[in-house]
Structure formats: C-alpha cells, structure tokens
PDB file of C-alpha atoms in Angstrom:
ATOM      1  CA  ALA A   1     -62.449  -1.116 177.528  1.00 92.00           C
ATOM      2  CA  ALA A   2     -65.510  -3.223 176.841  1.00 94.00           C
ATOM      3  CA  ALA A   3     -64.943  -6.373 174.938  1.00 96.00           C
ATOM      4  CA  PHE A   4     -67.044  -9.021 173.580  1.00 96.00           C
ATOM      5  CA  ASP A   5     -66.953 -11.919 170.948  1.00 95.00           C
ATOM      6  CA  VAL A   6     -68.920 -12.016 167.605  1.00 94.00           C
ATOM      7  CA  ARG A   7     -69.562 -15.717 166.344  1.00 90.00           C
ATOM      8  CA  ALA A   8     -70.521 -15.248 162.882  1.00 90.00           C
ATOM      9  CA  GLY A   9     -68.114 -17.631 161.066  1.00 89.00           C
ATOM     10  CA  CYS A  10     -66.354 -16.400 157.879  1.00 92.00           C
ATOM     11  CA  ALA A  11     -68.581 -13.343 157.958  1.00 94.00           C
ATOM     12  CA  GLY A  12     -67.486 -12.395 161.469  1.00 95.00           C
ATOM     13  CA  PHE A  13     -64.997  -9.671 160.501  1.00 97.00           C
ATOM     14  CA  VAL A  14     -67.486  -7.631 158.613  1.00 97.00           C
ATOM     15  CA  TYR A  15     -70.079  -8.244 161.330  1.00 97.00           C
ATOM     16  CA  GLY A  16     -67.656  -6.893 163.907  1.00 97.00           C
ATOM     17  CA  LEU A  17     -66.932  -3.933 161.543  1.00 97.00           C
ATOM     18  CA  VAL A  18     -70.458  -3.080 161.471  1.00 97.00           C
ATOM     19  CA  ILE A  19     -71.060  -3.175 165.146  1.00 97.00           C
ATOM     20  CA  GLY A  20     -67.858  -1.156 165.715  1.00 97.00           C
ATOM     21  CA  THR A  21     -69.049   1.563 163.287  1.00 96.00           C
ATOM     22  CA  GLN A  22     -72.464   1.858 165.016  1.00 96.00           C
ATOM     23  CA  PHE A  23     -70.752   2.517 168.346  1.00 97.00           C
ATOM     24  CA  ILE A  24     -68.881   5.383 166.842  1.00 95.00           C
ATOM     25  CA  ALA A  25     -71.695   6.783 164.799  1.00 93.00           C
ATOM     26  CA  ASN A  26     -73.993   7.008 167.944  1.00 94.00           C
ATOM     27  CA  GLY A  27     -71.241   8.772 169.873  1.00 94.00           C
ATOM     28  CA  THR A  28     -70.858   5.818 172.442  1.00 96.00           C
ATOM     29  CA  TYR A  29     -67.095   5.374 171.711  1.00 96.00           C
ATOM     30  CA  ARG A  30     -64.340   7.242 169.629  1.00 96.00           C
ATOM     31  CA  HIS A  31     -61.988   4.457 169.032  1.00 97.00           C
ATOM     32  CA  VAL A  32     -62.859   0.699 168.552  1.00 97.00           C
ATOM     33  CA  LEU A  33     -60.605  -2.278 167.898  1.00 98.00           C
ATOM     34  CA  VAL A  34     -61.968  -4.896 165.494  1.00 98.00           C
ATOM     35  CA  VAL A  35     -60.092  -8.244 165.445  1.00 97.00           C
ATOM     36  CA  GLY A  36     -60.605 -11.154 163.441  1.00 97.00           C
ATOM     37  CA  ALA A  37     -58.817 -14.296 164.657  1.00 96.00           C
ATOM     38  CA  GLU A  38     -59.140 -18.045 164.216  1.00 95.00           C
ATOM     39  CA  ILE A  39     -57.369 -21.266 165.325  1.00 95.00           C
ATOM     40  CA  ILE A  40     -59.373 -23.564 163.001  1.00 94.00           C
ATOM     41  CA  SER A  41     -56.531 -26.308 163.124  1.00 94.00           C
ATOM     42  CA  ARG A  42     -57.903 -27.343 166.650  1.00 93.00           C
ATOM     43  CA  PHE A  43     -61.212 -28.290 164.821  1.00 93.00           C
ATOM     44  CA  LEU A  44     -59.928 -30.220 161.854  1.00 95.00           C
ATOM     45  CA  ASP A  45     -59.920 -33.982 161.449  1.00 95.00           C
ATOM     46  CA  TRP A  46     -56.513 -34.493 159.649  1.00 94.00           C
ATOM     47  CA  CYS A  47     -57.940 -37.635 157.983  1.00 94.00           C
ATOM     48  CA  ASP A  48     -60.839 -35.688 156.455  1.00 92.00           C
ATOM     49  CA  ARG A  49     -59.451 -34.031 153.169  1.00 89.00           C
ATOM     50  CA  ASP A  50     -62.758 -32.237 152.591  1.00 87.00           C
ATOM     51  CA  THR A  51     -61.599 -29.816 155.310  1.00 91.00           C
ATOM     52  CA  CYS A  52     -58.069 -30.381 156.577  1.00 91.00           C
ATOM     53  CA  ILE A  53     -56.325 -29.226 153.307  1.00 91.00           C
ATOM     54  CA  LEU A  54     -58.449 -25.925 152.904  1.00 92.00           C
ATOM     55  CA  PHE A  55     -58.303 -24.207 156.371  1.00 94.00           C
ATOM     56  CA  GLY A  56     -55.553 -22.236 158.086  1.00 94.00           C
ATOM     57  CA  ASP A  57     -54.958 -20.221 161.394  1.00 97.00           C
ATOM     58  CA  GLY A  58     -54.519 -16.447 161.358  1.00 97.00           C
ATOM     59  CA  ALA A  59     -55.486 -13.052 162.662  1.00 97.00           C
ATOM     60  CA  GLY A  60     -55.872  -9.473 161.625  1.00 97.00           C
ATOM     61  CA  ALA A  61     -57.252  -6.237 163.124  1.00 97.00           C
ATOM     62  CA  VAL A  62     -58.103  -2.633 162.312  1.00 96.00           C
ATOM     63  CA  VAL A  63     -58.748   0.357 164.433  1.00 95.00           C
ATOM     64  CA  LEU A  64     -61.918   2.511 163.768  1.00 95.00           C
ATOM     65  CA  GLN A  65     -61.932   6.225 164.941  1.00 94.00           C
ATOM     66  CA  VAL A  66     -64.102   9.189 164.746  1.00 93.00           C
ATOM     67  CA  SER A  67     -63.839  11.272 161.618  1.00 89.00           C
ATOM     68  CA  GLU A  68     -65.543  14.245 160.049  1.00 85.00           C
ATOM     69  CA  GLN A  69     -64.832  13.101 156.657  1.00 82.00           C
ATOM     70  CA  PRO A  70     -67.102  10.593 154.806  1.00 81.00           C
ATOM     71  CA  THR A  71     -64.583   7.661 155.342  1.00 89.00           C
ATOM     72  CA  GLY A  72     -64.881   4.234 156.723  1.00 92.00           C
ATOM     73  CA  LEU A  73     -67.855   1.915 156.384  1.00 94.00           C
ATOM     74  CA  LEU A  74     -70.448   3.649 154.164  1.00 94.00           C
ATOM     75  CA  THR A  75     -73.074   0.683 153.712  1.00 95.00           C
ATOM     76  CA  TYR A  76     -73.510  -2.991 154.551  1.00 97.00           C
ATOM     77  CA  GLN A  77     -75.655  -5.995 154.178  1.00 96.00           C
ATOM     78  CA  LEU A  78     -75.841  -8.723 156.727  1.00 96.00           C
ATOM     79  CA  GLY A  79     -77.786 -11.904 156.643  1.00 95.00           C
ATOM     80  CA  SER A  80     -78.126 -15.548 157.644  1.00 94.00           C
ATOM     81  CA  ASP A  81     -80.033 -18.606 156.688  1.00 92.00           C
ATOM     82  CA  GLY A  82     -80.303 -21.224 159.429  1.00 91.00           C
ATOM     83  CA  ALA A  83     -81.716 -23.866 157.166  1.00 91.00           C
ATOM     84  CA  GLU A  84     -78.395 -24.351 155.768  1.00 89.00           C
ATOM     85  CA  TYR A  85     -76.437 -24.453 159.280  1.00 90.00           C
ATOM     86  CA  ASP A  86     -75.187 -27.984 158.575  1.00 90.00           C
ATOM     87  CA  ALA A  87     -73.265 -27.094 155.237  1.00 90.00           C
ATOM     88  CA  LEU A  88     -70.421 -25.933 157.679  1.00 91.00           C
ATOM     89  CA  PHE A  89     -70.523 -26.611 161.329  1.00 91.00           C
ATOM     90  CA  VAL A  90     -69.129 -28.537 164.398  1.00 92.00           C
ATOM     91  CA  PRO A  91     -71.711 -31.008 165.337  1.00 92.00           C
ATOM     92  CA  GLY A  92     -70.313 -31.756 169.001  1.00 92.00           C
ATOM     93  CA  GLY A  93     -69.001 -30.038 171.820  1.00 89.00           C
ATOM     94  CA  GLY A  94     -71.786 -27.499 172.234  1.00 88.00           C
ATOM     95  CA  SER A  95     -75.073 -27.530 174.218  1.00 90.00           C
ATOM     96  CA  LYS A  96     -76.912 -30.024 171.830  1.00 90.00           C
ATOM     97  CA  HIS A  97     -74.056 -32.732 171.836  1.00 92.00           C
ATOM     98  CA  PRO A  98     -71.780 -31.841 174.967  1.00 93.00           C
ATOM     99  CA  PHE A  99     -68.356 -33.531 174.973  1.00 92.00           C
ATOM    100  CA  SER A 100     -68.710 -37.246 175.785  1.00 94.00           C
ATOM    101  CA  GLN A 101     -67.379 -40.425 174.582  1.00 94.00           C
ATOM    102  CA  GLU A 102     -69.977 -40.605 171.838  1.00 94.00           C
ATOM    103  CA  VAL A 103     -68.889 -37.247 170.444  1.00 91.00           C
ATOM    104  CA  LEU A 104     -65.357 -38.499 170.345  1.00 93.00           C
ATOM    105  CA  ASP A 105     -66.125 -41.697 168.813  1.00 94.00           C
ATOM    106  CA  GLN A 106     -68.222 -40.234 166.136  1.00 93.00           C
ATOM    107  CA  LYS A 107     -65.628 -37.314 165.545  1.00 94.00           C
ATOM    108  CA  TRP A 108     -68.212 -34.789 166.119  1.00 93.00           C
ATOM    109  CA  GLN A 109     -65.760 -32.283 167.653  1.00 94.00           C
ATOM    110  CA  TYR A 110     -64.288 -31.750 164.192  1.00 95.00           C
ATOM    111  CA  MET A 111     -65.585 -29.347 161.513  1.00 93.00           C
ATOM    112  CA  LYS A 112     -67.887 -30.906 158.899  1.00 93.00           C
ATOM    113  CA  MET A 113     -68.393 -29.232 155.514  1.00 92.00           C
ATOM    114  CA  ASP A 114     -70.578 -29.764 152.359  1.00 91.00           C
ATOM    115  CA  GLY A 115     -68.349 -28.045 149.906  1.00 87.00           C
ATOM    116  CA  ARG A 116     -70.835 -28.555 147.154  1.00 90.00           C
ATOM    117  CA  ARG A 117     -73.786 -26.794 148.912  1.00 90.00           C
ATOM    118  CA  LEU A 118     -71.480 -24.006 150.108  1.00 89.00           C
ATOM    119  CA  TYR A 119     -70.360 -23.469 146.680  1.00 90.00           C
ATOM    120  CA  ARG A 120     -73.867 -23.357 145.108  1.00 90.00           C
ATOM    121  CA  PHE A 121     -75.043 -20.987 147.721  1.00 89.00           C
ATOM    122  CA  ALA A 122     -72.006 -18.573 147.632  1.00 90.00           C
ATOM    123  CA  VAL A 123     -71.963 -18.151 143.712  1.00 91.00           C
ATOM    124  CA  THR A 124     -75.747 -17.307 143.726  1.00 91.00           C
ATOM    125  CA  LYS A 125     -76.159 -15.334 146.940  1.00 92.00           C
ATOM    126  CA  MET A 126     -73.094 -13.312 147.265  1.00 93.00           C
ATOM    127  CA  PRO A 127     -73.070 -11.231 144.089  1.00 94.00           C
ATOM    128  CA  ALA A 128     -76.662 -10.234 144.894  1.00 95.00           C
ATOM    129  CA  VAL A 129     -75.595  -9.354 148.441  1.00 95.00           C
ATOM    130  CA  ALA A 130     -72.700  -7.328 147.026  1.00 96.00           C
ATOM    131  CA  LEU A 131     -74.774  -5.310 144.460  1.00 96.00           C
ATOM    132  CA  GLU A 132     -77.320  -4.605 147.182  1.00 96.00           C
ATOM    133  CA  ALA A 133     -74.423  -2.925 149.358  1.00 96.00           C
ATOM    134  CA  LEU A 134     -72.916  -0.952 146.315  1.00 96.00           C
ATOM    135  CA  SER A 135     -76.389   0.180 145.468  1.00 96.00           C
ATOM    136  CA  VAL A 136     -77.211   1.652 148.807  1.00 95.00           C
ATOM    137  CA  ALA A 137     -73.980   3.521 148.521  1.00 94.00           C
ATOM    138  CA  GLY A 138     -74.765   4.764 145.179  1.00 95.00           C
ATOM    139  CA  LEU A 139     -72.034   2.758 143.376  1.00 96.00           C
ATOM    140  CA  SER A 140     -71.763  -0.103 141.073  1.00 95.00           C
ATOM    141  CA  PRO A 141     -68.910  -2.557 140.408  1.00 95.00           C
ATOM    142  CA  PRO A 142     -66.692  -0.430 138.184  1.00 95.00           C
ATOM    143  CA  ASP A 143     -66.538   2.034 140.998  1.00 96.00           C
ATOM    144  CA  ILE A 144     -64.829  -0.278 143.215  1.00 95.00           C
ATOM    145  CA  THR A 145     -61.075   0.022 143.517  1.00 96.00           C
ATOM    146  CA  LEU A 146     -60.513  -3.414 145.082  1.00 97.00           C
ATOM    147  CA  LEU A 147     -62.729  -6.431 146.133  1.00 97.00           C
ATOM    148  CA  ILE A 148     -61.451  -8.101 149.204  1.00 96.00           C
ATOM    149  CA  PRO A 149     -63.349 -11.373 149.709  1.00 95.00           C
ATOM    150  CA  HIS A 150     -63.117 -13.940 152.379  1.00 94.00           C
ATOM    151  CA  GLN A 151     -60.592 -16.271 151.063  1.00 93.00           C
ATOM    152  CA  ALA A 152     -62.846 -19.458 150.786  1.00 90.00           C
ATOM    153  CA  ASN A 153     -62.062 -21.214 147.266  1.00 88.00           C
ATOM    154  CA  LEU A 154     -60.346 -19.664 144.381  1.00 90.00           C
ATOM    155  CA  ARG A 155     -62.654 -21.084 141.833  1.00 90.00           C
ATOM    156  CA  MET A 156     -65.641 -19.979 143.768  1.00 90.00           C
ATOM    157  CA  LEU A 157     -64.258 -16.405 144.132  1.00 91.00           C
ATOM    158  CA  GLN A 158     -63.672 -16.381 140.261  1.00 92.00           C
ATOM    159  CA  SER A 159     -67.183 -17.401 139.783  1.00 92.00           C
ATOM    160  CA  ILE A 160     -68.619 -14.511 142.169  1.00 92.00           C
ATOM    161  CA  CYS A 161     -66.386 -11.997 140.504  1.00 91.00           C
ATOM    162  CA  GLN A 162     -67.429 -13.035 137.068  1.00 92.00           C
ATOM    163  CA  ARG A 163     -71.085 -12.697 137.991  1.00 93.00           C
ATOM    164  CA  LEU A 164     -70.275  -9.354 139.463  1.00 92.00           C
ATOM    165  CA  GLY A 165     -68.468  -8.128 136.572  1.00 92.00           C
ATOM    166  CA  VAL A 166     -65.302  -7.250 138.377  1.00 93.00           C
ATOM    167  CA  PRO A 167     -61.955  -8.134 136.729  1.00 93.00           C
ATOM    168  CA  GLU A 168     -59.563 -10.438 138.383  1.00 89.00           C
ATOM    169  CA  GLU A 169     -56.946  -7.616 138.646  1.00 92.00           C
ATOM    170  CA  LYS A 170     -59.374  -5.749 140.991  1.00 95.00           C
ATOM    171  CA  VAL A 171     -59.788  -8.631 143.271  1.00 96.00           C
ATOM    172  CA  PHE A 172     -57.051  -9.333 146.247  1.00 96.00           C
ATOM    173  CA  ILE A 173     -56.279 -13.166 146.643  1.00 95.00           C
ATOM    174  CA  ASN A 174     -53.942 -14.665 149.041  1.00 95.00           C
ATOM    175  CA  ILE A 175     -55.509 -17.940 149.623  1.00 94.00           C
ATOM    176  CA  HIS A 176     -52.395 -19.624 148.308  1.00 93.00           C
ATOM    177  CA  LYS A 177     -50.455 -18.280 151.119  1.00 95.00           C
ATOM    178  CA  TYR A 178     -52.628 -19.068 154.118  1.00 94.00           C
ATOM    179  CA  GLY A 179     -55.606 -21.148 153.156  1.00 93.00           C
ATOM    180  CA  ASN A 180     -59.009 -20.347 154.463  1.00 95.00           C
ATOM    181  CA  THR A 181     -58.502 -18.467 157.682  1.00 96.00           C
ATOM    182  CA  SER A 182     -62.239 -17.747 158.013  1.00 95.00           C
ATOM    183  CA  ALA A 183     -63.041 -14.461 160.063  1.00 95.00           C
ATOM    184  CA  ALA A 184     -59.355 -13.642 159.790  1.00 97.00           C
ATOM    185  CA  SER A 185     -58.967 -13.793 156.044  1.00 96.00           C
ATOM    186  CA  ILE A 186     -60.431 -10.280 155.316  1.00 97.00           C
ATOM    187  CA  PRO A 187     -58.330  -8.298 157.847  1.00 97.00           C
ATOM    188  CA  ILE A 188     -55.173 -10.211 156.601  1.00 98.00           C
ATOM    189  CA  ALA A 189     -55.891  -9.446 153.097  1.00 97.00           C
ATOM    190  CA  LEU A 190     -56.784  -5.743 153.927  1.00 96.00           C
ATOM    191  CA  CYS A 191     -53.467  -5.342 155.655  1.00 96.00           C
ATOM    192  CA  GLU A 192     -51.427  -6.758 152.867  1.00 97.00           C
ATOM    193  CA  ALA A 193     -53.224  -4.767 150.241  1.00 97.00           C
ATOM    194  CA  VAL A 194     -52.419  -1.514 152.072  1.00 95.00           C
ATOM    195  CA  GLU A 195     -48.752  -2.870 152.341  1.00 95.00           C
ATOM    196  CA  GLU A 196     -48.633  -3.591 148.685  1.00 95.00           C
ATOM    197  CA  GLY A 197     -49.847  -0.051 147.737  1.00 94.00           C
ATOM    198  CA  ARG A 198     -53.069  -1.188 146.305  1.00 95.00           C
ATOM    199  CA  ILE A 199     -55.482   1.027 148.441  1.00 94.00           C
ATOM    200  CA  SER A 200     -55.119   4.852 148.509  1.00 92.00           C
ATOM    201  CA  SER A 201     -57.087   7.495 150.567  1.00 91.00           C
ATOM    202  CA  GLY A 202     -60.627   7.927 148.953  1.00 91.00           C
ATOM    203  CA  ASN A 203     -60.689   4.412 147.228  1.00 95.00           C
ATOM    204  CA  HIS A 204     -63.925   2.457 147.582  1.00 96.00           C
ATOM    205  CA  ILE A 205     -63.200  -1.091 148.869  1.00 97.00           C
ATOM    206  CA  LEU A 206     -65.709  -3.921 148.918  1.00 97.00           C
ATOM    207  CA  LEU A 207     -65.625  -6.491 151.626  1.00 97.00           C
ATOM    208  CA  LEU A 208     -67.319  -9.771 151.122  1.00 96.00           C
ATOM    209  CA  GLY A 209     -67.632 -12.807 153.487  1.00 94.00           C
ATOM    210  CA  PHE A 210     -69.852 -15.918 153.901  1.00 92.00           C
ATOM    211  CA  GLY A 211     -69.455 -19.177 155.904  1.00 87.00           C
ATOM    212  CA  ALA A 212     -70.783 -21.083 158.899  1.00 88.00           C
ATOM    213  CA  GLY A 213     -74.279 -20.530 160.197  1.00 87.00           C
ATOM    214  CA  VAL A 214     -74.947 -19.961 157.106  1.00 91.00           C
ATOM    215  CA  THR A 215     -73.983 -16.257 157.523  1.00 94.00           C
ATOM    216  CA  TRP A 216     -73.056 -13.616 155.038  1.00 95.00           C
ATOM    217  CA  ALA A 217     -71.934 -10.108 154.997  1.00 96.00           C
ATOM    218  CA  ALA A 218     -70.870  -7.309 152.587  1.00 97.00           C
ATOM    219  CA  GLY A 219     -69.456  -3.846 153.345  1.00 97.00           C
ATOM    220  CA  VAL A 220     -68.417  -0.879 151.295  1.00 97.00           C
ATOM    221  CA  ILE A 221     -65.691   1.160 152.753  1.00 96.00           C
ATOM    222  CA  GLN A 222     -64.152   4.415 151.564  1.00 95.00           C
ATOM    223  CA  TRP A 223     -60.597   4.394 152.739  1.00 94.00           C
ATOM    224  CA  GLY A 224     -59.739   7.429 154.833  1.00 85.00           C
ATOM    225  CA  VAL A 225     -56.040   6.477 156.166  1.00 67.00           C
ATOM    226  CA  SER A 226     -53.549   8.988 154.834  1.00 59.00           C
TER     227      SER A 226
END
C-alpha cells in the first residue's frame, strides 16, 4: 500500500480525511486508512507552563471505503495563513535552524505557542469556516447531530460553539482526559463518540480543527457505518 505523511498540525486529520476521500472518489483506491498520531511530549519544555500542561500524546484512525450510499465526507473547507506561523511552532531542528548548540541553548527544539493569538484567531475564524462547510452541504448548525472539534482549549471551544449556536450537549469534549493531542484529537473523540452511542447511521457530524501553520479544516460527515 502507498503511504505518506500529512503535516498540517492540529488540522492534519481532517486534511488526511479529505485526501483519502479524493482517492476513493476518483476511483484510485477502494480502501484508505487515515491515521492521526502525535508524540508531542518530545517537543515540550517541561519548564514552560504555556505548553507543557496543555498537550498530550495519542493516536486514532478510521477506514474509508467505497459506498454507493451518500455517506462519508460530504463537504469540507481547508485553509492556512502563513503570516500567523509563529503563533504555534517549533523554531529549531528544521532547515532554517538545524540542530546545533545554539538551538539547544535557546531551547528552540521545543514548541512555542502564543495562546492569546491562537484564541483570538480560533474564535473568529473557525465559526465562519464551519458555516461555510455546512452551507455547501445544504445544512445549518441545527442539522448537526454532533460537533467533534479538535480538543484545544475548553473555553475556546465554548466560545466557538456559542458563536455557531450549537448547544454544549451537541459537542463532544474529552480534553479533560487527554489534553490537546493535536492531529489525534478528532479521531480519538470520534471513536469515543461511537462507543458511547452518540452517533448513528445517517447522522451528520461536523469536524473542526485548527492549529500550527496556522492551518484550519472543517468537514461535514454523514455517518454510514451500520
């Protein structure tokens, strides 16, 4: 099987879902495995409380397959804004600042985050992106059975849902169990939502992710697994 990485930060799983869906829709493949996995603990400065208390490690996956029914990913919205890249990034260890004694001395091998900038960005941008994806699908927030967001920050998620007009009982939250697992957070939450019986065949699910890059993604799914 072919395999490749998608580096889109916290929006990475939805990016992967979109790519996998395209392969199936154009007839290239009949089955696609989409995995979201992170080991963020290796990039955390345990003396930096702006990051170390927020993030966790995790992994989740879904299998996409051909179906004659109108199921799976119906619509999506993807985007990025490179001007905001330093709101969440790892300064060193890449091509701009390869590993060196200076990188280690400056602690550039660790994740840096401007939480206030990300918060302002998320609560204004993400509701608009979600509404765009829903509109293309011919849906509105009341039509959604469940909103599964990237588990970034509880207060941030509450603000986004308030702006969308989605009640909290329609939002799946598990950040209190794992922290922010970045690209793994949506598939982990999706799996737990299914296990808890909160998703049934035919339901419309809204996926919403944003993070490093800065990247963002929204996807509307019609659940089709019996």
